[in-house]
Amino acid sequence: AQKVTQAQTEISVVEKEDVTLDCVYETRDTTYYLFWYKQPPSGELVFLIRRNSFDEQNEISGRYSWNFQKSTSSFNFTITASQVVDSAVYFCALSLDNAGNMLTFGGGTRLMVKP
Amino acid sequence: DAGVTQSPTHLIKTRGQQVTLRCSPKSGHDTVSWYQQALGQGPQFIFQYYEEEERQRGNFPDRFSGHQFPNYSSELNVNALLLGDSALYLCASRETSESQETQYFGPGTRLLVL
């Protein structure tokens, strides 16, 4: 069985600060895919990134960056120069297939960015 | 092009009742999955439908059942409602033939069981 843990339940920062959301996962499978989703107050989950277990390259997309380390089973997400619009709940998730079927989600981290 | 739509947006039921939630997938999508998200928790996978059949199921009791119609839309039925069934129910869809594409989520139906 898979497990995803997001130890930070809530983080509060001031606008323009950098913030890192932690994600630790457990799986016995050698092939797996890691995801990050954003859930604004409207409720729908917005896909941010997908990473497969064989690709440990870090990725940067604008103010977002992701650090994948198999050695520590972690897939952390950093927002640089945070903005109020980044306020949301962020979920890390794991799937055994590329499409993200049967996702196992972490408990989520609520990020509040204050002006 | 509409994304994934769900109805109703909110619903209040009492214990023991039955409820039906509906999902229309994004245009061109043929696979529908359902997730339950209790307050303050991450979503949990309930089941997935493809070609009108349940293909995969998470750890949910038989009180949770579903259906997929020929137009790919789907229903989630919950019988004998319990207080613990109160949650946001999310539907997600994808196109099975597009292996590189991830699924899209709808806004959810918020169910309150009193």
PDB file of N, CA and C in Angstrom, chain A residues 2-84:
ATOM      1  N   GLN A   2       0.333   2.304  -0.549  1.00  0.00           N
ATOM      2  CA  GLN A   2       1.069   3.554  -0.611  1.00  0.00           C
ATOM      3  C   GLN A   2       0.614   4.492   0.497  1.00  0.00           C
ATOM      4  N   LYS A   3       1.509   5.387   0.875  1.00  0.00           N
ATOM      5  CA  LYS A   3       1.172   6.383   1.888  1.00  0.00           C
ATOM      6  C   LYS A   3       1.879   7.683   1.561  1.00  0.00           C
ATOM      7  N   VAL A   4       1.177   8.797   1.743  1.00  0.00           N
ATOM      8  CA  VAL A   4       1.752  10.120   1.518  1.00  0.00           C
ATOM      9  C   VAL A   4       1.515  10.952   2.765  1.00  0.00           C
ATOM     10  N   THR A   5       2.568  11.579   3.251  1.00  0.00           N
ATOM     11  CA  THR A   5       2.473  12.360   4.478  1.00  0.00           C
ATOM     12  C   THR A   5       2.889  13.800   4.232  1.00  0.00           C
ATOM     13  N   GLN A   6       2.025  14.705   4.610  1.00  0.00           N
ATOM     14  CA  GLN A   6       2.342  16.134   4.575  1.00  0.00           C
ATOM     15  C   GLN A   6       2.265  16.627   6.014  1.00  0.00           C
ATOM     16  N   ALA A   7       3.409  16.752   6.621  1.00  0.00           N
ATOM     17  CA  ALA A   7       3.460  17.018   8.057  1.00  0.00           C
ATOM     18  C   ALA A   7       2.964  18.416   8.421  1.00  0.00           C
ATOM     19  N   GLN A   8       3.098  19.343   7.513  1.00  0.00           N
ATOM     20  CA  GLN A   8       2.658  20.723   7.783  1.00  0.00           C
ATOM     21  C   GLN A   8       1.179  20.854   7.448  1.00  0.00           C
ATOM     22  N   THR A   9       0.351  21.036   8.464  1.00  0.00           N
ATOM     23  CA  THR A   9      -1.075  21.152   8.183  1.00  0.00           C
ATOM     24  C   THR A   9      -1.431  22.568   7.739  1.00  0.00           C
ATOM     25  N   GLU A  10      -0.701  23.546   8.287  1.00  0.00           N
ATOM     26  CA  GLU A  10      -1.014  24.927   7.958  1.00  0.00           C
ATOM     27  C   GLU A  10       0.263  25.767   8.003  1.00  0.00           C
ATOM     28  N   ILE A  11       0.450  26.610   7.009  1.00  0.00           N
ATOM     29  CA  ILE A  11       1.595  27.526   6.969  1.00  0.00           C
ATOM     30  C   ILE A  11       1.080  28.922   6.667  1.00  0.00           C
ATOM     31  N   SER A  12       1.610  29.885   7.393  1.00  0.00           N
ATOM     32  CA  SER A  12       1.243  31.279   7.149  1.00  0.00           C
ATOM     33  C   SER A  12       2.497  32.083   6.849  1.00  0.00           C
ATOM     34  N   VAL A  13       2.495  32.803   5.739  1.00  0.00           N
ATOM     35  CA  VAL A  13       3.643  33.630   5.368  1.00  0.00           C
ATOM     36  C   VAL A  13       3.139  35.005   4.954  1.00  0.00           C
ATOM     37  N   VAL A  14       4.068  35.922   4.876  1.00  0.00           N
ATOM     38  CA  VAL A  14       3.763  37.255   4.381  1.00  0.00           C
ATOM     39  C   VAL A  14       4.144  37.308   2.908  1.00  0.00           C
ATOM     40  N   GLU A  15       3.371  38.010   2.148  1.00  0.00           N
ATOM     41  CA  GLU A  15       3.620  38.129   0.711  1.00  0.00           C
ATOM     42  C   GLU A  15       5.098  38.421   0.432  1.00  0.00           C
ATOM     43  N   LYS A  16       5.599  37.785  -0.633  1.00  0.00           N
ATOM     44  CA  LYS A  16       6.974  37.897  -1.119  1.00  0.00           C
ATOM     45  C   LYS A  16       7.950  36.976  -0.399  1.00  0.00           C
ATOM     46  N   GLU A  17       7.503  36.335   0.667  1.00  0.00           N
ATOM     47  CA  GLU A  17       8.366  35.340   1.305  1.00  0.00           C
ATOM     48  C   GLU A  17       8.387  34.065   0.469  1.00  0.00           C
ATOM     49  N   ASP A  18       9.479  33.314   0.590  1.00  0.00           N
ATOM     50  CA  ASP A  18       9.553  31.991  -0.023  1.00  0.00           C
ATOM     51  C   ASP A  18       8.982  30.984   0.961  1.00  0.00           C
ATOM     52  N   VAL A  19       8.346  29.934   0.434  1.00  0.00           N
ATOM     53  CA  VAL A  19       7.774  28.923   1.319  1.00  0.00           C
ATOM     54  C   VAL A  19       7.942  27.544   0.685  1.00  0.00           C
ATOM     55  N   THR A  20       8.267  26.558   1.517  1.00  0.00           N
ATOM     56  CA  THR A  20       8.437  25.179   1.054  1.00  0.00           C
ATOM     57  C   THR A  20       7.420  24.282   1.721  1.00  0.00           C
ATOM     58  N   LEU A  21       6.713  23.514   0.910  1.00  0.00           N
ATOM     59  CA  LEU A  21       5.737  22.550   1.402  1.00  0.00           C
ATOM     60  C   LEU A  21       6.370  21.158   1.307  1.00  0.00           C
ATOM     61  N   ASP A  22       6.355  20.445   2.418  1.00  0.00           N
ATOM     62  CA  ASP A  22       7.021  19.146   2.476  1.00  0.00           C
ATOM     63  C   ASP A  22       6.075  18.009   2.119  1.00  0.00           C
ATOM     64  N   CYS A  23       6.643  16.984   1.496  1.00  0.00           N
ATOM     65  CA  CYS A  23       5.883  15.782   1.159  1.00  0.00           C
ATOM     66  C   CYS A  23       6.802  14.579   1.275  1.00  0.00           C
ATOM     67  N   VAL A  24       6.378  13.588   2.027  1.00  0.00           N
ATOM     68  CA  VAL A  24       7.116  12.337   2.171  1.00  0.00           C
ATOM     69  C   VAL A  24       6.187  11.206   1.773  1.00  0.00           C
ATOM     70  N   TYR A  25       6.707  10.250   1.034  1.00  0.00           N
ATOM     71  CA  TYR A  25       5.849   9.171   0.541  1.00  0.00           C
ATOM     72  C   TYR A  25       6.434   7.809   0.878  1.00  0.00           C
ATOM     73  N   GLU A  26       5.573   6.803   0.844  1.00  0.00           N
ATOM     74  CA  GLU A  26       5.983   5.418   1.055  1.00  0.00           C
ATOM     75  C   GLU A  26       5.340   4.550  -0.013  1.00  0.00           C
ATOM     76  N   THR A  27       6.139   3.715  -0.641  1.00  0.00           N
ATOM     77  CA  THR A  27       5.641   2.734  -1.580  1.00  0.00           C
ATOM     78  C   THR A  27       6.688   1.647  -1.764  1.00  0.00           C
ATOM     79  N   ARG A  28       6.255   0.450  -2.042  1.00  0.00           N
ATOM     80  CA  ARG A  28       7.184  -0.647  -2.307  1.00  0.00           C
ATOM     81  C   ARG A  28       7.419  -0.812  -3.801  1.00  0.00           C
ATOM     82  N   ASP A  29       6.631  -0.109  -4.591  1.00  0.00           N
ATOM     83  CA  ASP A  29       6.776  -0.216  -6.029  1.00  0.00           C
ATOM     84  C   ASP A  29       7.974   0.603  -6.502  1.00  0.00           C
ATOM     85  N   THR A  30       8.631   0.129  -7.548  1.00  0.00           N
ATOM     86  CA  THR A  30       9.786   0.850  -8.073  1.00  0.00           C
ATOM     87  C   THR A  30       9.383   1.882  -9.123  1.00  0.00           C
ATOM     88  N   THR A  31       8.237   1.675  -9.724  1.00  0.00           N
ATOM     89  CA  THR A  31       7.715   2.638 -10.685  1.00  0.00           C
ATOM     90  C   THR A  31       6.488   3.315 -10.092  1.00  0.00           C
ATOM     91  N   TYR A  32       6.567   4.601  -9.949  1.00  0.00           N
ATOM     92  CA  TYR A  32       5.449   5.345  -9.385  1.00  0.00           C
ATOM     93  C   TYR A  32       5.543   6.779  -9.882  1.00  0.00           C
ATOM     94  N   TYR A  33       4.475   7.521  -9.643  1.00  0.00           N
ATOM     95  CA  TYR A  33       4.386   8.896 -10.118  1.00  0.00           C
ATOM     96  C   TYR A  33       3.911   9.780  -8.967  1.00  0.00           C
ATOM     97  N   LEU A  34       4.536  10.910  -8.856  1.00  0.00           N
ATOM     98  CA  LEU A  34       4.207  11.854  -7.785  1.00  0.00           C
ATOM     99  C   LEU A  34       3.570  13.102  -8.383  1.00  0.00           C
ATOM    100  N   PHE A  35       2.599  13.630  -7.671  1.00  0.00           N
ATOM    101  CA  PHE A  35       1.836  14.765  -8.156  1.00  0.00           C
ATOM    102  C   PHE A  35       1.703  15.824  -7.063  1.00  0.00           C
ATOM    103  N   TRP A  36       1.518  17.050  -7.505  1.00  0.00           N
ATOM    104  CA  TRP A  36       1.084  18.123  -6.618  1.00  0.00           C
ATOM    105  C   TRP A  36      -0.168  18.748  -7.226  1.00  0.00           C
ATOM    106  N   TYR A  37      -1.152  18.978  -6.350  1.00  0.00           N
ATOM    107  CA  TYR A  37      -2.390  19.639  -6.744  1.00  0.00           C
ATOM    108  C   TYR A  37      -2.625  20.832  -5.833  1.00  0.00           C
ATOM    109  N   LYS A  38      -3.305  21.837  -6.383  1.00  0.00           N
ATOM    110  CA  LYS A  38      -3.724  23.017  -5.624  1.00  0.00           C
ATOM    111  C   LYS A  38      -5.245  22.990  -5.529  1.00  0.00           C
ATOM    112  N   GLN A  39      -5.771  23.231  -4.328  1.00  0.00           N
ATOM    113  CA  GLN A  39      -7.214  23.273  -4.140  1.00  0.00           C
ATOM    114  C   GLN A  39      -7.618  24.635  -3.595  1.00  0.00           C
ATOM    115  N   PRO A  40      -8.106  25.504  -4.461  1.00  0.00           N
ATOM    116  CA  PRO A  40      -8.586  26.813  -4.005  1.00  0.00           C
ATOM    117  C   PRO A  40      -9.925  26.632  -3.302  1.00  0.00           C
ATOM    118  N   PRO A  41     -10.461  27.697  -2.707  1.00  0.00           N
ATOM    119  CA  PRO A  41     -11.742  27.579  -2.001  1.00  0.00           C
ATOM    120  C   PRO A  41     -12.885  27.046  -2.869  1.00  0.00           C
ATOM    121  N   SER A  42     -12.796  27.179  -4.172  1.00  0.00           N
ATOM    122  CA  SER A  42     -13.862  26.677  -5.053  1.00  0.00           C
ATOM    123  C   SER A  42     -13.974  25.151  -4.997  1.00  0.00           C
ATOM    124  N   GLY A  43     -12.908  24.478  -4.570  1.00  0.00           N
ATOM    125  CA  GLY A  43     -12.998  23.042  -4.350  1.00  0.00           C
ATOM    126  C   GLY A  43     -12.304  22.158  -5.373  1.00  0.00           C
ATOM    127  N   GLU A  44     -12.256  22.563  -6.616  1.00  0.00           N
ATOM    128  CA  GLU A  44     -11.680  21.635  -7.590  1.00  0.00           C
ATOM    129  C   GLU A  44     -10.169  21.588  -7.468  1.00  0.00           C
ATOM    130  N   LEU A  45      -9.627  20.421  -7.694  1.00  0.00           N
ATOM    131  CA  LEU A  45      -8.191  20.219  -7.610  1.00  0.00           C
ATOM    132  C   LEU A  45      -7.545  20.627  -8.930  1.00  0.00           C
ATOM    133  N   VAL A  46      -6.537  21.464  -8.840  1.00  0.00           N
ATOM    134  CA  VAL A  46      -5.830  21.943 -10.027  1.00  0.00           C
ATOM    135  C   VAL A  46      -4.473  21.263 -10.086  1.00  0.00           C
ATOM    136  N   PHE A  47      -4.214  20.571 -11.180  1.00  0.00           N
ATOM    137  CA  PHE A  47      -2.956  19.858 -11.364  1.00  0.00           C
ATOM    138  C   PHE A  47      -1.802  20.847 -11.504  1.00  0.00           C
ATOM    139  N   LEU A  48      -0.697  20.578 -10.782  1.00  0.00           N
ATOM    140  CA  LEU A  48       0.474  21.436 -10.875  1.00  0.00           C
ATOM    141  C   LEU A  48       1.650  20.735 -11.552  1.00  0.00           C
ATOM    142  N   ILE A  49       1.934  19.492 -11.121  1.00  0.00           N
ATOM    143  CA  ILE A  49       3.094  18.815 -11.667  1.00  0.00           C
ATOM    144  C   ILE A  49       2.972  17.312 -11.487  1.00  0.00           C
ATOM    145  N   ARG A  50       3.615  16.575 -12.346  1.00  0.00           N
ATOM    146  CA  ARG A  50       3.729  15.121 -12.253  1.00  0.00           C
ATOM    147  C   ARG A  50       5.204  14.768 -12.450  1.00  0.00           C
ATOM    148  N   ARG A  51       5.680  13.822 -11.647  1.00  0.00           N
ATOM    149  CA  ARG A  51       7.067  13.383 -11.723  1.00  0.00           C
ATOM    150  C   ARG A  51       7.092  11.871 -11.649  1.00  0.00           C
ATOM    151  N   ASN A  52       7.888  11.195 -12.507  1.00  0.00           N
ATOM    152  CA  ASN A  52       7.985   9.749 -12.370  1.00  0.00           C
ATOM    153  C   ASN A  52       9.196   9.386 -11.519  1.00  0.00           C
ATOM    154  N   SER A  53       9.180   8.176 -11.014  1.00  0.00           N
ATOM    155  CA  SER A  53      10.186   7.746 -10.040  1.00  0.00           C
ATOM    156  C   SER A  53      11.579   7.626 -10.621  1.00  0.00           C
ATOM    157  N   PHE A  54      11.698   7.677 -11.936  1.00  0.00           N
ATOM    158  CA  PHE A  54      13.018   7.541 -12.555  1.00  0.00           C
ATOM    159  C   PHE A  54      13.629   8.884 -12.929  1.00  0.00           C
ATOM    160  N   ASP A  55      12.916   9.937 -12.662  1.00  0.00           N
ATOM    161  CA  ASP A  55      13.386  11.257 -13.049  1.00  0.00           C
ATOM    162  C   ASP A  55      13.545  12.130 -11.810  1.00  0.00           C
ATOM    163  N   GLU A  56      14.766  12.214 -11.306  1.00  0.00           N
ATOM    164  CA  GLU A  56      14.999  12.980 -10.091  1.00  0.00           C
ATOM    165  C   GLU A  56      15.434  14.403 -10.356  1.00  0.00           C
ATOM    166  N   GLN A  57      15.349  14.820 -11.587  1.00  0.00           N
ATOM    167  CA  GLN A  57      15.703  16.200 -11.893  1.00  0.00           C
ATOM    168  C   GLN A  57      14.729  17.156 -11.234  1.00  0.00           C
ATOM    169  N   ASN A  58      15.255  18.192 -10.637  1.00  0.00           N
ATOM    170  CA  ASN A  58      14.384  19.206 -10.084  1.00  0.00           C
ATOM    171  C   ASN A  58      13.736  19.986 -11.223  1.00  0.00           C
ATOM    172  N   GLU A  59      12.586  20.545 -10.934  1.00  0.00           N
ATOM    173  CA  GLU A  59      11.870  21.271 -11.975  1.00  0.00           C
ATOM    174  C   GLU A  59      11.463  22.640 -11.477  1.00  0.00           C
ATOM    175  N   ILE A  60      11.548  23.602 -12.387  1.00  0.00           N
ATOM    176  CA  ILE A  60      11.155  24.966 -12.062  1.00  0.00           C
ATOM    177  C   ILE A  60      10.146  25.419 -13.096  1.00  0.00           C
ATOM    178  N   SER A  61       9.077  26.032 -12.599  1.00  0.00           N
ATOM    179  CA  SER A  61       8.071  26.596 -13.488  1.00  0.00           C
ATOM    180  C   SER A  61       7.662  27.949 -12.913  1.00  0.00           C
ATOM    181  N   GLY A  62       8.237  28.992 -13.446  1.00  0.00           N
ATOM    182  CA  GLY A  62       7.942  30.321 -12.918  1.00  0.00           C
ATOM    183  C   GLY A  62       8.391  30.448 -11.476  1.00  0.00           C
ATOM    184  N   ARG A  63       7.451  30.769 -10.595  1.00  0.00           N
ATOM    185  CA  ARG A  63       7.782  30.911  -9.163  1.00  0.00           C
ATOM    186  C   ARG A  63       7.742  29.579  -8.426  1.00  0.00           C
ATOM    187  N   TYR A  64       7.340  28.515  -9.124  1.00  0.00           N
ATOM    188  CA  TYR A  64       7.212  27.202  -8.508  1.00  0.00           C
ATOM    189  C   TYR A  64       8.447  26.355  -8.811  1.00  0.00           C
ATOM    190  N   SER A  65       8.876  25.584  -7.830  1.00  0.00           N
ATOM    191  CA  SER A  65       9.945  24.609  -8.068  1.00  0.00           C
ATOM    192  C   SER A  65       9.689  23.381  -7.207  1.00  0.00           C
ATOM    193  N   TRP A  66      10.200  22.252  -7.694  1.00  0.00           N
ATOM    194  CA  TRP A  66       9.977  20.985  -7.018  1.00  0.00           C
ATOM    195  C   TRP A  66      11.306  20.264  -6.850  1.00  0.00           C
ATOM    196  N   ASN A  67      11.517  19.678  -5.686  1.00  0.00           N
ATOM    197  CA  ASN A  67      12.733  18.950  -5.369  1.00  0.00           C
ATOM    198  C   ASN A  67      12.367  17.512  -5.037  1.00  0.00           C
ATOM    199  N   PHE A  68      12.765  16.586  -5.901  1.00  0.00           N
ATOM    200  CA  PHE A  68      12.451  15.171  -5.742  1.00  0.00           C
ATOM    201  C   PHE A  68      13.719  14.453  -5.301  1.00  0.00           C
ATOM    202  N   GLN A  69      13.683  13.803  -4.148  1.00  0.00           N
ATOM    203  CA  GLN A  69      14.820  13.044  -3.642  1.00  0.00           C
ATOM    204  C   GLN A  69      14.375  11.651  -3.253  1.00  0.00           C
ATOM    205  N   LYS A  70      14.744  10.656  -4.073  1.00  0.00           N
ATOM    206  CA  LYS A  70      14.368   9.277  -3.774  1.00  0.00           C
ATOM    207  C   LYS A  70      15.027   8.785  -2.503  1.00  0.00           C
ATOM    208  N   SER A  71      16.223   9.257  -2.224  1.00  0.00           N
ATOM    209  CA  SER A  71      16.955   8.771  -1.047  1.00  0.00           C
ATOM    210  C   SER A  71      16.206   9.050   0.246  1.00  0.00           C
ATOM    211  N   THR A  72      15.421  10.114   0.255  1.00  0.00           N
ATOM    212  CA  THR A  72      14.652  10.462   1.455  1.00  0.00           C
ATOM    213  C   THR A  72      13.149  10.326   1.208  1.00  0.00           C
ATOM    214  N   SER A  73      12.770   9.785   0.054  1.00  0.00           N
ATOM    215  CA  SER A  73      11.358   9.617  -0.309  1.00  0.00           C
ATOM    216  C   SER A  73      10.594  10.919  -0.115  1.00  0.00           C
ATOM    217  N   SER A  74      11.158  11.977  -0.660  1.00  0.00           N
ATOM    218  CA  SER A  74      10.518  13.279  -0.498  1.00  0.00           C
ATOM    219  C   SER A  74      10.319  13.967  -1.853  1.00  0.00           C
ATOM    220  N   PHE A  75       9.276  14.759  -1.913  1.00  0.00           N
ATOM    221  CA  PHE A  75       8.958  15.499  -3.132  1.00  0.00           C
ATOM    222  C   PHE A  75       8.414  16.860  -2.689  1.00  0.00           C
ATOM    223  N   ASN A  76       9.333  17.771  -2.390  1.00  0.00           N
ATOM    224  CA  ASN A  76       8.966  19.045  -1.798  1.00  0.00           C
ATOM    225  C   ASN A  76       8.692  20.115  -2.842  1.00  0.00           C
ATOM    226  N   PHE A  77       7.856  21.053  -2.464  1.00  0.00           N
ATOM    227  CA  PHE A  77       7.359  22.083  -3.381  1.00  0.00           C
ATOM    228  C   PHE A  77       7.672  23.455  -2.783  1.00  0.00           C
ATOM    229  N   THR A  78       8.349  24.277  -3.557  1.00  0.00           N
ATOM    230  CA  THR A  78       8.715  25.612  -3.092  1.00  0.00           C
ATOM    231  C   THR A  78       8.061  26.678  -3.961  1.00  0.00           C
ATOM    232  N   ILE A  79       7.469  27.650  -3.286  1.00  0.00           N
ATOM    233  CA  ILE A  79       6.929  28.820  -3.981  1.00  0.00           C
ATOM    234  C   ILE A  79       7.839  29.997  -3.631  1.00  0.00           C
ATOM    235  N   THR A  80       8.385  30.605  -4.640  1.00  0.00           N
ATOM    236  CA  THR A  80       9.275  31.751  -4.447  1.00  0.00           C
ATOM    237  C   THR A  80       8.468  33.041  -4.567  1.00  0.00           C
ATOM    238  N   ALA A  81       8.786  33.984  -3.710  1.00  0.00           N
ATOM    239  CA  ALA A  81       8.097  35.290  -3.740  1.00  0.00           C
ATOM    240  C   ALA A  81       6.583  35.091  -3.748  1.00  0.00           C
ATOM    241  N   SER A  82       6.087  34.487  -2.680  1.00  0.00           N
ATOM    242  CA  SER A  82       4.669  34.114  -2.605  1.00  0.00           C
ATOM    243  C   SER A  82       3.751  35.324  -2.805  1.00  0.00           C
ATOM    244  N   GLN A  83       2.566  35.023  -3.317  1.00  0.00           N
ATOM    245  CA  GLN A  83       1.553  36.057  -3.550  1.00  0.00           C
ATOM    246  C   GLN A  83       0.254  35.631  -2.876  1.00  0.00           C
ATOM    247  N   VAL A  84      -0.604  36.594  -2.639  1.00  0.00           N
ATOM    248  CA  VAL A  84      -1.881  36.308  -1.964  1.00  0.00           C
ATOM    249  C   VAL A  84      -2.674  35.255  -2.743  1.00  0.00           C
TER     250      VAL A  84
END
